[in-house]
Short mmCIF file of C-alpha atoms in Angstrom, two decimals:
data_model
loop_
_atom_site.label_atom_id
_atom_site.label_comp_id
_atom_site.label_asym_id
_atom_site.label_seq_id
_atom_site.Cartn_x
_atom_site.Cartn_y
_atom_site.Cartn_z
CA MET A 1 179.25 56.72 143.51
CA TYR A 2 180.27 60.34 143.92
CA GLU A 3 178.63 62.90 146.12
CA GLY A 4 176.17 65.68 145.34
CA VAL A 5 176.51 67.69 142.17
CA VAL A 6 179.24 65.54 140.60
CA GLN A 7 176.98 62.49 140.74
CA ASP A 8 174.05 64.60 139.48
CA LEU A 9 176.14 65.62 136.45
CA ILE A 10 177.18 62.00 135.80
CA ASP A 11 173.54 60.89 136.03
CA GLU A 12 172.38 63.60 133.62
CA LEU A 13 175.14 62.87 131.09
CA GLY A 14 174.35 59.16 131.38
CA ARG A 15 170.83 59.86 130.12
CA LEU A 16 172.18 61.01 126.74
CA PRO A 17 171.92 58.48 123.88
CA GLY A 18 174.99 56.30 123.50
CA VAL A 19 176.54 57.48 126.77
CA GLY A 20 177.06 54.70 129.31
CA PRO A 21 178.00 55.13 132.99
CA LYS A 22 181.77 55.03 132.28
CA SER A 23 181.54 57.57 129.45
CA ALA A 24 179.33 59.81 131.60
CA GLN A 25 181.95 59.72 134.35
CA ARG A 26 184.73 60.54 131.87
CA LEU A 27 182.75 63.47 130.40
CA ALA A 28 181.90 64.78 133.88
CA PHE A 29 185.55 64.83 134.95
CA HIS A 30 186.55 66.41 131.67
CA LEU A 31 184.07 69.22 132.35
CA LEU A 32 185.34 69.58 135.93
CA GLN A 33 188.89 70.07 134.70
CA ALA A 34 188.02 72.28 131.72
CA ASP A 35 188.30 76.09 131.67
CA ALA A 36 185.29 77.90 133.08
CA ALA A 37 184.91 79.79 129.77
CA ASP A 38 184.68 76.53 127.78
CA VAL A 39 182.02 75.17 130.10
CA GLU A 40 180.08 78.42 129.93
CA ARG A 41 180.15 78.30 126.11
CA LEU A 42 178.77 74.76 126.21
CA THR A 43 175.98 75.58 128.67
CA ALA A 44 175.09 78.71 126.67
CA ALA A 45 174.90 76.66 123.45
CA ILE A 46 172.62 74.09 125.10
CA THR A 47 170.36 76.77 126.59
CA GLU A 48 170.22 78.69 123.31
CA VAL A 49 169.39 75.65 121.21
CA LYS A 50 166.48 74.80 123.51
CA ALA A 51 165.23 78.38 123.51
CA LYS A 52 165.58 79.14 119.80
CA VAL A 53 165.20 75.91 117.89
CA ARG A 54 161.78 74.51 117.12
CA PHE A 55 160.27 72.40 114.37
CA CYS A 56 159.36 74.01 111.04
CA GLU A 57 155.60 74.46 110.75
CA ILE A 58 155.66 73.36 107.11
CA CYS A 59 158.10 70.47 106.86
CA GLY A 60 158.92 69.46 110.45
CA ASN A 61 162.66 70.07 110.05
CA VAL A 62 164.55 71.91 112.80
CA ALA A 63 164.23 75.68 112.43
CA GLU A 64 165.17 78.83 114.29
CA GLY A 65 161.93 80.57 113.30
CA GLN A 66 158.45 79.37 112.43
CA THR A 67 159.73 77.92 109.16
CA CYS A 68 163.10 76.41 108.27
CA ARG A 69 165.86 77.69 105.98
CA ILE A 70 164.85 75.32 103.15
CA CYS A 71 161.14 76.18 103.24
CA ASN A 72 162.06 79.89 103.24
CA ASP A 73 164.38 79.58 100.23
CA PRO A 74 162.51 80.69 97.06
CA ARG A 75 165.14 79.03 94.84
CA ARG A 76 164.10 75.55 96.04
CA ASP A 77 161.85 73.55 93.69
CA GLY A 78 158.40 73.40 95.28
CA SER A 79 157.16 70.69 92.90
CA ALA A 80 159.26 67.94 94.52
CA ILE A 81 159.07 66.82 98.14
CA CYS A 82 161.51 64.38 99.66
CA VAL A 83 159.97 62.53 102.63
CA VAL A 84 162.44 61.54 105.36
CA GLU A 85 162.14 60.10 108.86
CA GLU A 86 164.29 62.53 110.89
CA PRO A 87 165.80 66.02 110.54
CA LYS A 88 169.26 64.41 110.36
CA ASP A 89 168.19 62.67 107.16
CA VAL A 90 167.60 66.11 105.57
CA VAL A 91 171.28 66.88 106.22
CA ALA A 92 172.31 63.55 104.68
CA VAL A 93 170.32 64.23 101.48
CA GLU A 94 171.54 67.85 101.34
CA ARG A 95 175.14 66.61 101.41
CA THR A 96 174.56 64.82 98.09
CA ARG A 97 173.72 68.17 96.33
CA GLU A 98 171.50 66.09 94.03
CA PHE A 99 168.17 67.34 95.29
CA ARG A 100 166.91 70.92 94.97
CA GLY A 101 163.33 70.37 96.12
CA ARG A 102 161.80 70.65 99.57
CA TYR A 103 161.47 68.16 102.42
CA HIS A 104 158.90 66.66 104.70
CA VAL A 105 160.06 65.16 107.99
CA LEU A 106 157.72 62.46 109.32
CA GLY A 107 159.25 62.35 112.77
CA GLY A 108 160.06 58.62 112.67
CA ALA A 109 158.85 55.43 111.03
CA ILE A 110 155.82 53.24 111.68
CA SER A 111 156.87 50.72 114.30
CA PRO A 112 154.04 48.67 115.82
CA LEU A 113 156.51 47.00 118.20
CA ASP A 114 157.29 50.41 119.71
CA GLY A 115 153.65 51.52 119.64
CA ILE A 116 154.28 54.04 116.81
CA GLY A 117 151.43 54.04 114.34
CA PRO A 118 150.57 56.37 111.43
CA ASP A 119 148.75 58.70 113.84
CA SER A 120 152.01 59.46 115.65
CA LEU A 121 153.71 60.67 112.47
CA ARG A 122 153.24 63.75 110.26
CA PHE A 123 151.23 62.12 107.45
CA THR A 124 148.26 64.49 107.77
CA GLU A 125 150.54 67.51 107.34
CA LEU A 126 151.98 65.93 104.18
CA MET A 127 148.50 65.37 102.75
CA SER A 128 147.69 69.05 103.41
CA ARG A 129 150.81 70.11 101.52
CA LEU A 130 149.89 67.92 98.56
CA ALA A 131 146.34 69.29 98.49
CA SER A 132 147.75 72.65 97.32
CA GLY A 133 148.35 71.04 93.89
CA GLU A 134 151.88 72.42 93.46
CA VAL A 135 153.67 69.13 94.17
CA ARG A 136 154.38 66.86 91.17
CA GLU A 137 156.71 64.30 92.76
CA VAL A 138 157.06 62.76 96.22
CA ILE A 139 160.37 61.00 96.80
CA ILE A 140 160.16 58.56 99.71
CA ALA A 141 163.55 58.47 101.44
CA THR A 142 162.75 56.50 104.60
CA ASP A 143 165.47 54.20 105.98
CA PRO A 144 166.02 50.97 104.01
CA ASN A 145 165.12 48.78 106.99
CA LEU A 146 161.91 46.93 107.91
CA GLU A 147 160.21 49.96 109.53
CA GLY A 148 161.34 52.34 106.76
CA GLU A 149 160.16 50.02 103.96
CA ALA A 150 156.80 49.46 105.64
CA THR A 151 156.40 53.23 106.14
CA ALA A 152 157.16 53.71 102.43
CA ALA A 153 154.56 51.05 101.54
CA TYR A 154 151.98 52.77 103.76
CA LEU A 155 152.74 56.19 102.27
CA ALA A 156 152.59 54.86 98.70
CA ARG A 157 149.12 53.47 99.48
CA LEU A 158 148.07 56.78 101.02
CA LEU A 159 149.25 58.74 97.97
CA ARG A 160 147.34 56.61 95.44
CA SER A 161 144.49 59.14 95.58
CA PHE A 162 146.81 61.88 94.20
CA GLU A 163 146.79 60.73 90.59
CA ASP A 164 148.87 63.67 89.30
CA VAL A 165 151.66 63.09 91.81
CA LYS A 166 154.51 60.78 90.87
CA VAL A 167 155.62 58.71 93.89
CA THR A 168 159.19 57.42 93.84
CA ARG A 169 161.37 55.54 96.33
CA LEU A 170 165.12 55.96 96.76
CA ALA A 171 166.99 53.10 95.08
CA SER A 172 168.54 50.38 97.25
CA GLY A 173 171.66 48.60 96.19
CA LEU A 174 175.36 48.13 96.44
CA PRO A 175 177.47 50.65 98.35
CA VAL A 176 180.06 52.46 96.24
CA GLY A 177 183.52 51.11 96.97
CA GLY A 178 182.27 47.72 98.18
CA ASP A 179 182.88 44.20 96.85
CA LEU A 180 179.98 42.34 95.21
CA GLU A 181 180.89 39.06 96.91
CA TYR A 182 180.27 40.55 100.36
CA ALA A 183 176.82 41.92 99.54
CA ASP A 184 173.95 40.23 101.33
CA GLU A 185 171.15 38.58 99.33
CA VAL A 186 168.51 41.20 100.11
CA THR A 187 170.69 44.15 99.06
CA LEU A 188 171.96 42.38 95.95
CA GLY A 189 168.39 41.34 95.07
CA ARG A 190 167.25 44.96 95.35
CA ALA A 191 170.20 46.09 93.23
CA PHE A 192 169.07 43.68 90.49
CA GLU A 193 165.48 44.83 90.83
CA GLY A 194 166.50 48.49 90.38
CA ARG A 195 169.15 47.97 87.66
CA LYS A 196 169.61 50.70 85.03
CA THR A 197 169.76 50.42 81.26
CA LEU A 198 173.16 51.59 80.01
CA THR A 199 172.68 51.23 76.26
CA MET B 1 188.12 36.11 120.12
CA VAL B 2 190.57 33.21 120.51
CA GLY B 3 189.16 30.74 123.03
CA MET B 4 185.72 32.41 123.06
CA PRO B 5 182.95 29.80 123.11
CA LEU B 6 181.18 29.90 119.76
CA TYR B 7 177.78 28.49 118.94
CA ARG B 8 175.64 28.27 115.84
CA ASP B 9 171.88 28.06 115.54
CA GLU B 10 168.98 28.88 113.22
CA ALA B 11 167.03 31.90 114.41
CA ILE B 12 164.21 34.28 113.54
CA VAL B 13 164.84 37.96 114.30
CA LEU B 14 162.08 39.24 116.60
CA ARG B 15 163.13 42.85 117.10
CA THR B 16 166.10 45.17 117.20
CA HIS B 17 167.22 48.07 119.40
CA LYS B 18 169.82 50.67 118.52
CA LEU B 19 173.03 50.40 120.51
CA GLY B 20 175.71 53.09 120.47
CA GLU B 21 176.87 54.62 117.20
CA ALA B 22 176.22 51.84 114.69
CA ASP B 23 175.43 48.63 116.62
CA ARG B 24 172.16 46.92 117.38
CA ILE B 25 170.90 44.60 120.08
CA VAL B 26 169.04 41.93 118.16
CA THR B 27 166.42 39.76 119.89
CA VAL B 28 166.08 36.42 118.13
CA LEU B 29 164.10 33.24 118.70
CA SER B 30 166.53 30.43 118.02
CA ARG B 31 165.57 26.88 117.16
CA ASN B 32 167.50 25.16 119.94
CA ARG B 33 168.43 27.81 122.50
CA GLY B 34 165.20 29.75 122.86
CA LYS B 35 165.14 33.52 122.90
CA LEU B 36 168.53 35.25 122.74
CA ARG B 37 169.66 38.85 122.85
CA VAL B 38 172.78 39.29 120.77
CA VAL B 39 174.82 42.28 119.61
CA GLY B 40 175.22 42.96 115.90
CA LYS B 41 178.29 45.15 115.64
CA GLY B 42 178.25 47.87 112.97
CA VAL B 43 175.02 46.53 111.42
CA ARG B 44 173.55 50.02 110.99
CA ARG B 45 176.34 51.06 108.65
CA THR B 46 175.44 50.87 104.95
CA LYS B 47 178.50 48.73 104.30
CA SER B 48 177.64 46.19 107.00
CA ARG B 49 178.07 42.61 105.77
CA PHE B 50 174.97 41.37 107.56
CA GLY B 51 172.88 44.40 108.48
CA ALA B 52 170.06 43.44 106.12
CA ARG B 53 170.08 39.87 107.42
CA LEU B 54 169.45 40.96 111.01
CA GLU B 55 166.20 42.76 110.34
CA PRO B 56 162.95 41.59 112.01
CA ALA B 57 161.20 38.57 110.44
CA MET B 58 164.37 37.31 108.74
CA ARG B 59 165.34 33.66 109.33
CA VAL B 60 169.09 33.36 109.59
CA ASP B 61 171.83 30.86 110.28
CA LEU B 62 173.58 32.62 113.14
CA GLN B 63 177.04 32.18 114.61
CA CYS B 64 177.76 34.01 117.86
CA TYR B 65 180.37 34.04 120.55
CA GLU B 66 179.32 34.10 124.15
CA GLY B 67 179.95 37.30 126.04
CA ARG B 68 179.66 38.15 129.71
CA SER B 69 176.24 39.75 129.42
CA LEU B 70 175.31 39.70 125.71
CA ASP B 71 176.57 37.40 122.95
CA THR B 72 177.99 38.90 119.74
CA VAL B 73 177.11 37.89 116.18
CA THR B 74 180.15 36.84 114.14
CA GLN B 75 178.31 35.48 111.10
CA ALA B 76 174.76 35.59 109.77
CA GLU B 77 173.57 33.86 106.62
CA THR B 78 170.04 34.27 105.28
CA ILE B 79 167.87 31.18 105.27
CA ASP B 80 164.55 32.89 104.45
CA PRO B 81 164.28 36.65 103.78
CA TRP B 82 160.62 36.86 104.90
CA GLY B 83 161.15 40.35 106.35
CA ASP B 84 161.84 41.75 102.88
CA ALA B 85 158.49 40.55 101.47
CA ILE B 86 156.58 41.49 104.63
CA ALA B 87 157.92 45.06 104.73
CA ARG B 88 156.67 45.76 101.20
CA ASP B 89 153.02 45.35 102.18
CA TYR B 90 151.61 47.35 105.10
CA ASP B 91 148.95 44.74 106.00
CA LEU B 92 151.57 41.99 106.13
CA TYR B 93 153.85 44.25 108.16
CA THR B 94 151.30 44.99 110.90
CA ALA B 95 150.24 41.32 111.14
CA GLY B 96 153.90 40.19 111.15
CA SER B 97 154.80 42.74 113.84
CA ALA B 98 152.03 41.38 116.08
CA MET B 99 153.35 37.83 115.56
CA LEU B 100 156.91 38.88 116.43
CA GLU B 101 155.82 40.83 119.52
CA THR B 102 153.73 37.89 120.74
CA ALA B 103 156.64 35.48 120.23
CA ASP B 104 158.85 37.86 122.20
CA ARG B 105 156.33 37.96 125.04
CA LEU B 106 155.57 34.23 125.17
CA THR B 107 159.16 32.97 125.19
CA GLU B 108 161.90 33.26 127.80
CA GLU B 109 165.60 33.90 127.29
CA HIS B 110 167.77 30.76 127.08
CA GLU B 111 164.75 28.45 127.46
CA PRO B 112 164.44 26.23 124.37
CA ALA B 113 161.14 26.85 122.55
CA THR B 114 161.47 24.75 119.40
CA GLN B 115 157.72 24.25 118.98
CA HIS B 116 157.14 28.00 119.10
CA TYR B 117 160.06 28.57 116.72
CA LEU B 118 158.53 26.18 114.17
CA LEU B 119 155.09 27.76 114.57
CA LEU B 120 156.47 31.25 114.04
CA ALA B 121 158.51 30.11 111.03
CA GLY B 122 155.42 28.58 109.44
CA ALA B 123 153.31 31.67 110.14
CA LEU B 124 155.89 34.10 108.71
CA ARG B 125 156.41 31.91 105.65
CA SER B 126 152.66 31.84 104.94
CA LEU B 127 152.45 35.59 105.57
CA ALA B 128 155.33 36.39 103.21
CA GLN B 129 153.75 34.16 100.53
CA ARG B 130 150.28 35.62 101.22
CA ASP B 131 148.85 32.10 101.47
CA HIS B 132 145.83 33.42 103.42
CA ASP B 133 144.39 36.72 104.62
CA PRO B 134 147.00 38.37 106.91
CA GLY B 135 144.48 38.96 109.73
CA VAL B 136 143.30 35.34 109.68
CA LEU B 137 146.89 34.09 109.59
CA LEU B 138 147.67 36.25 112.60
CA ASP B 139 144.69 34.87 114.54
CA ALA B 140 145.72 31.31 113.69
CA TYR B 141 149.23 32.02 114.94
CA LEU B 142 148.00 33.66 118.16
CA THR B 143 145.58 30.82 118.95
CA ARG B 144 148.25 28.17 118.43
CA ALA B 145 150.94 30.17 120.23
CA LEU B 146 148.65 30.35 123.26
CA ALA B 147 148.06 26.60 123.00
CA ILE B 148 151.83 25.96 122.98
CA ALA B 149 152.17 28.21 126.03
CA GLY B 150 149.68 25.95 127.84
CA TRP B 151 146.60 28.14 127.45
CA ALA B 152 144.80 26.26 124.67
CA PRO B 153 141.27 27.63 124.47
CA SER B 154 138.38 25.20 124.15
CA PHE B 155 135.98 25.92 121.29
CA HIS B 156 133.79 22.82 121.50
CA ASP B 157 133.63 21.06 124.88
CA CYS B 158 132.99 23.00 128.09
CA ALA B 159 136.26 24.44 129.39
CA MET B 160 135.08 24.05 133.00
CA CYS B 161 133.40 20.63 133.30
CA GLY B 162 134.33 19.04 129.97
CA ALA B 163 130.68 18.52 128.90
CA GLU B 164 130.56 17.68 125.23
CA GLY B 165 129.68 20.64 122.98
CA PRO B 166 128.85 22.56 120.98
CA HIS B 167 128.15 25.33 123.51
CA ARG B 168 127.21 28.95 122.85
CA ALA B 169 128.80 30.90 125.70
CA PHE B 170 132.47 31.95 125.54
CA HIS B 171 134.10 33.01 128.80
CA ILE B 172 137.73 34.10 128.60
CA PRO B 173 138.75 33.59 132.28
CA SER B 174 137.24 30.09 132.14
CA GLY B 175 139.35 29.17 129.11
CA GLY B 176 136.87 29.07 126.22
CA VAL B 177 133.31 27.88 125.65
CA VAL B 178 131.26 26.92 128.70
CA CYS B 179 128.06 24.88 129.07
CA SER B 180 124.84 26.44 130.36
CA SER B 181 125.50 25.07 133.88
CA CYS B 182 129.01 26.52 134.09
CA ARG B 183 128.19 29.81 132.36
CA LEU B 184 129.27 32.82 134.40
CA PRO B 185 128.12 36.44 134.15
CA GLY B 186 130.02 38.38 131.51
CA ALA B 187 130.32 35.44 129.10
CA ALA B 188 130.08 36.37 125.41
CA ALA B 189 127.69 34.63 123.03
CA PRO B 190 129.46 34.60 119.66
CA HIS B 191 127.84 33.34 116.47
CA PRO B 192 128.34 29.55 116.03
CA ASP B 193 130.35 30.27 112.85
CA VAL B 194 132.78 32.35 114.93
CA LEU B 195 133.48 29.38 117.19
CA ARG B 196 133.75 27.07 114.16
CA HIS B 197 136.24 29.51 112.64
CA LEU B 198 138.30 29.67 115.86
CA ALA B 199 138.36 25.87 116.13
CA ALA B 200 139.51 25.70 112.50
CA LEU B 201 142.32 28.17 113.21
CA LEU B 202 143.51 26.07 116.15
CA THR B 203 143.53 22.83 114.18
CA GLY B 204 144.70 24.33 110.87
CA ASP B 205 141.53 23.56 108.91
CA TRP B 206 142.09 26.26 106.29
CA ALA B 207 139.15 25.22 104.11
CA ILE B 208 136.79 26.34 106.91
CA ALA B 209 138.92 29.31 108.03
CA ASP B 210 139.25 30.79 104.54
CA ALA B 211 135.54 30.43 103.86
CA THR B 212 134.38 32.26 107.01
CA GLN B 213 132.50 35.50 106.45
CA PRO B 214 134.49 38.70 107.16
CA ARG B 215 132.22 39.81 110.01
CA HIS B 216 132.69 36.48 111.77
CA CYS B 217 136.46 36.70 111.21
CA ARG B 218 136.48 40.14 112.86
CA GLU B 219 134.43 38.90 115.81
CA ALA B 220 136.81 35.96 116.19
CA ALA B 221 139.79 38.32 116.05
CA GLY B 222 138.32 40.33 118.92
CA LEU B 223 137.94 37.19 121.04
CA VAL B 224 141.50 36.05 120.25
CA ALA B 225 142.91 39.48 121.16
CA ALA B 226 140.96 39.54 124.43
CA TYR B 227 142.03 35.97 125.26
CA LEU B 228 145.67 36.86 124.54
CA GLN B 229 145.50 40.00 126.65
CA TRP B 230 143.92 38.09 129.55
CA HIS B 231 146.83 35.63 129.66
CA LEU B 232 149.64 38.09 128.97
CA GLU B 233 148.15 40.58 131.46
CA ARG B 234 149.39 43.39 129.22
CA GLY B 235 148.16 44.08 125.69
CA VAL B 236 150.23 43.37 122.58
CA ARG B 237 150.89 46.88 121.26
CA SER B 238 151.16 45.84 117.62
CA LEU B 239 147.63 44.39 117.57
CA ARG B 240 146.18 47.91 117.73
CA LEU B 241 147.61 48.65 114.27
CA VAL B 242 146.41 45.51 112.49
CA ASP B 243 143.83 46.57 109.92
CA ARG B 244 140.91 44.16 110.14
CA THR B 245 138.81 45.78 107.43
CA GLY B 246 140.39 43.54 104.83
CA THR B 247 139.79 40.33 106.81
CA ALA B 248 137.77 38.36 104.31
CA GLY B 249 136.59 34.85 103.75
#
């Protein structure tokens, strides 16, 4: 235990995800020994991000204004919406450069064990977007785990009423660069289920 | 890992929590060692060898080594991939989540709970195969899980004095149906078919349980949930999300 502000800093850093007491202590002492200018830059960045960044009113992604960069871009295809759990998933899909449509961030996945039901997520906002009639395809890109799959199943059921909208789910299967023999049964089973015709 | 004590057991994954960059703390109900909290290293990475096997509602053959606070998974082989089937149907998912949460609440770490393990395995298997309505399956599991925990409700004879039934009044704090002499204020008076349905769930008489009218199933579900909450002192969060509109006979 340290005294006063040093312990306060360690406690605050320890509240960050993935930072344990030892890491918090290491980070705190790094900051103590760092140049004042470096520390000021860090505090300014943290203050600025809290002041400027909010969630896009349309898609729920992080944005510096009322709407995000992707929703503001007229070159994006408005007929396709990719539904993801978190803003960081938008970045992951963007890195592929395969998708030129827009996004919808749910804000998580349905998890009854954590008390997160459909009402806690941005399903109503998605329905409002679809009501405009512009959207032709909804790509469900929730995580391929139990909560993500169940959220996809719930969303697919919800979207049944939009007969003109094609609902697709990201394929699950073998990771590129991996060995088939090490694949687990569930992943390999899904890879078989979603196999492609080559000829 | 040389010299680390290793053990192997069958287990059902109850829930997972994120840990650090790519690890998970996995809570499992094992066949012989009771509830365990183990670390699955790197299981959140897409190339993980057993990430998919350590998802909730999966039954796995687990090998772990004992750590100072938490044990670590070294191998996991799928026995039954119930989680995969359950996740594809929202009704199965909410019912399954309530089963897993209840199992987590009713069992203690490192205290063998083989009877509960077998009950949960049977319930998840039936759920994944859609043998019965998911809501009815859930109520059957909850009633029997409470019985295993020592809180078996009485649906025929008086829970207070043992007078032979059938009786009409159902009083949760008293432990089930009560006779007219033992009846206390606040006792419910469910339809006789509701009590017949509950008794069938407890004994596994599926011919009666499956034939019960939906409204009686829903009334029974309310009593089971209230009875569960009374004994656990805190509600099971997942129960709130179970859709009972489809509960049909």
